[in-house]
Amino acid sequence: MPYGPLLIVEDSDDDFYAMMRALKHMLPCEVVRCRTGTEALDYLFRRGVYAQAPVPSLMLLDLNLPGKDGRTVLRQMKQNVTLQAVPVVVVSTSENPADVRYCYSTGCSGYLVKALAFEHLRPALQALCAYWFTVVTLPQS
């Protein structure tokens, strides 16, 4: 089954490159990165340079982004009929129960607290992507 890209919305270069190291050689699709909430919304809604962007198969979304934050991205995305079916996994340093509750009530498919050490992040991300790309059936765009 052909997959759309994995969209990673992450402003931290260190966190993004750690994710890429963890997922190296296991993704059946390309990875697209957006660094801000505004850029992610432009990608999702195919605005400007993203006019021809494919719908992602899965999105990993940081909450604390410059400008429009991840909560705004999630809310606007899940209000759109075309994008509602795209699974969104929030990957955040926040363990605040209010953030977790908000994200699930707004339509996220999962919430992963960023591990401080790479040896904890790697297996979590690998399990997450194995689940989304090999266990479940994703909607086709």
Coordinates of C-alpha atoms in Angstrom, one line a residue:
M1 CA 0.0 0.0 0.0
P2 CA 1.5 3.4 -1.0
Y3 CA 1.7 5.8 1.9
G4 CA 1.6 9.6 2.0
P5 CA 4.4 11.2 3.9
L6 CA 5.1 11.2 7.6
L7 CA 4.7 14.8 8.6
I8 CA 6.8 15.8 11.6
V9 CA 6.0 19.2 13.0
E10 CA 8.9 20.0 15.3
D11 CA 10.8 23.3 15.8
S12 CA 13.8 21.8 17.6
D13 CA 16.5 20.6 15.3
D14 CA 17.9 18.4 18.1
D15 CA 14.5 16.7 18.6
F16 CA 13.9 16.3 14.9
Y17 CA 17.3 14.7 14.2
A18 CA 16.9 12.4 17.2
M19 CA 13.5 11.3 15.8
M20 CA 15.1 10.7 12.4
R21 CA 17.9 8.6 13.9
A22 CA 15.3 6.6 15.8
L23 CA 13.2 5.9 12.7
K24 CA 16.1 5.4 10.2
H25 CA 15.5 2.5 7.9
M26 CA 12.0 1.7 9.1
L27 CA 9.7 4.1 7.4
P28 CA 7.9 3.1 4.3
C29 CA 7.4 6.7 3.2
E30 CA 9.1 10.0 2.9
V31 CA 9.4 12.4 5.8
V32 CA 8.3 16.1 5.6
R33 CA 9.2 18.5 8.3
C34 CA 7.5 21.7 9.3
R35 CA 9.1 23.9 11.9
T36 CA 6.1 26.1 12.9
G37 CA 2.4 25.8 13.4
T38 CA 1.8 28.2 10.5
E39 CA 4.0 26.2 8.2
A40 CA 2.2 23.0 9.2
L41 CA -1.2 24.5 8.5
D42 CA 0.1 25.8 5.1
Y43 CA 1.2 22.2 4.3
L44 CA -2.0 20.6 5.5
F45 CA -4.3 23.1 3.7
R46 CA -2.1 23.2 0.6
R47 CA -1.3 26.9 0.6
G48 CA 1.6 28.7 -1.1
V49 CA 4.6 26.5 -1.8
Y50 CA 2.6 23.5 -0.5
A51 CA -0.1 23.7 -3.1
Q52 CA 0.7 20.3 -4.4
A53 CA 1.5 18.6 -1.1
P54 CA 0.1 15.1 -0.5
V55 CA -2.0 14.4 2.5
P56 CA 0.2 12.8 5.2
S57 CA -0.4 9.3 6.3
L58 CA 0.6 10.2 9.9
M59 CA 1.6 13.4 11.7
L60 CA 3.9 13.7 14.7
L61 CA 3.0 17.0 16.3
D62 CA 4.9 19.0 18.9
L63 CA 2.7 21.2 21.1
N64 CA 5.1 24.0 21.9
L65 CA 5.7 25.6 18.5
P66 CA 6.6 29.2 17.7
G67 CA 3.6 31.3 16.5
K68 CA 0.6 29.0 16.2
D69 CA 1.1 26.2 18.6
G70 CA 0.3 22.5 18.2
R71 CA -3.0 22.9 19.9
T72 CA -4.1 25.3 17.2
V73 CA -2.8 23.1 14.4
L74 CA -4.6 20.0 15.9
R75 CA -7.9 21.9 16.3
Q76 CA -7.9 23.5 12.8
M77 CA -6.9 20.2 11.2
K78 CA -9.6 18.1 12.9
Q79 CA -12.3 20.6 11.9
N80 CA -11.5 19.9 8.3
V81 CA -13.4 16.9 6.7
T82 CA -10.5 15.9 4.5
L83 CA -8.0 16.0 7.3
Q84 CA -10.0 14.5 10.1
A85 CA -9.0 10.9 9.3
V86 CA -5.2 11.6 9.4
P87 CA -3.9 10.2 12.6
V88 CA -2.0 12.7 14.8
V89 CA 0.3 11.7 17.5
V90 CA 1.3 14.5 19.8
V91 CA 5.0 14.2 20.8
S92 CA 5.6 16.8 23.6
T93 CA 7.7 17.4 26.7
S94 CA 4.4 18.4 28.4
E95 CA 3.1 15.9 30.9
N96 CA 0.4 18.3 32.0
P97 CA -2.9 16.3 32.3
A98 CA -4.8 19.3 30.9
D99 CA -2.6 19.1 27.7
V100 CA -3.2 15.4 27.4
R101 CA -6.9 15.7 27.9
Y102 CA -7.2 18.7 25.4
C103 CA -5.3 16.8 22.7
Y104 CA -7.4 13.6 23.0
S105 CA -10.7 15.6 23.1
T106 CA -9.6 17.5 20.0
G107 CA -9.0 14.4 18.1
C108 CA -5.4 13.2 18.5
S109 CA -4.8 9.5 18.1
G110 CA -2.0 9.3 20.6
Y111 CA 0.1 11.3 23.0
L112 CA 3.8 10.5 23.6
V113 CA 5.9 12.4 26.2
K114 CA 9.3 13.1 24.8
A115 CA 11.9 11.1 26.6
L116 CA 14.9 13.0 27.8
A117 CA 17.3 10.3 26.8
F118 CA 17.6 9.0 23.3
E119 CA 17.7 5.4 24.5
H120 CA 14.1 5.8 25.8
L121 CA 12.9 7.8 22.8
R122 CA 14.1 5.4 20.2
P123 CA 12.0 2.3 21.2
A124 CA 8.9 4.5 21.8
L125 CA 9.1 6.0 18.3
Q126 CA 9.9 2.7 16.7
A127 CA 6.9 1.1 18.3
L128 CA 4.7 4.0 17.3
C129 CA 5.7 3.9 13.7
A130 CA 5.6 0.1 13.5
Y131 CA 2.0 0.3 14.8
W132 CA 0.9 3.0 12.4
F133 CA 2.7 1.6 9.3
T134 CA 2.4 -2.2 9.8
V135 CA -0.4 -3.0 12.2
V136 CA -3.3 -0.8 11.4
T137 CA -4.8 0.2 8.0
L138 CA -4.4 3.9 7.3
P139 CA -6.9 5.8 5.2
Q140 CA -5.8 6.4 1.7
S141 CA -5.9 10.0 0.4

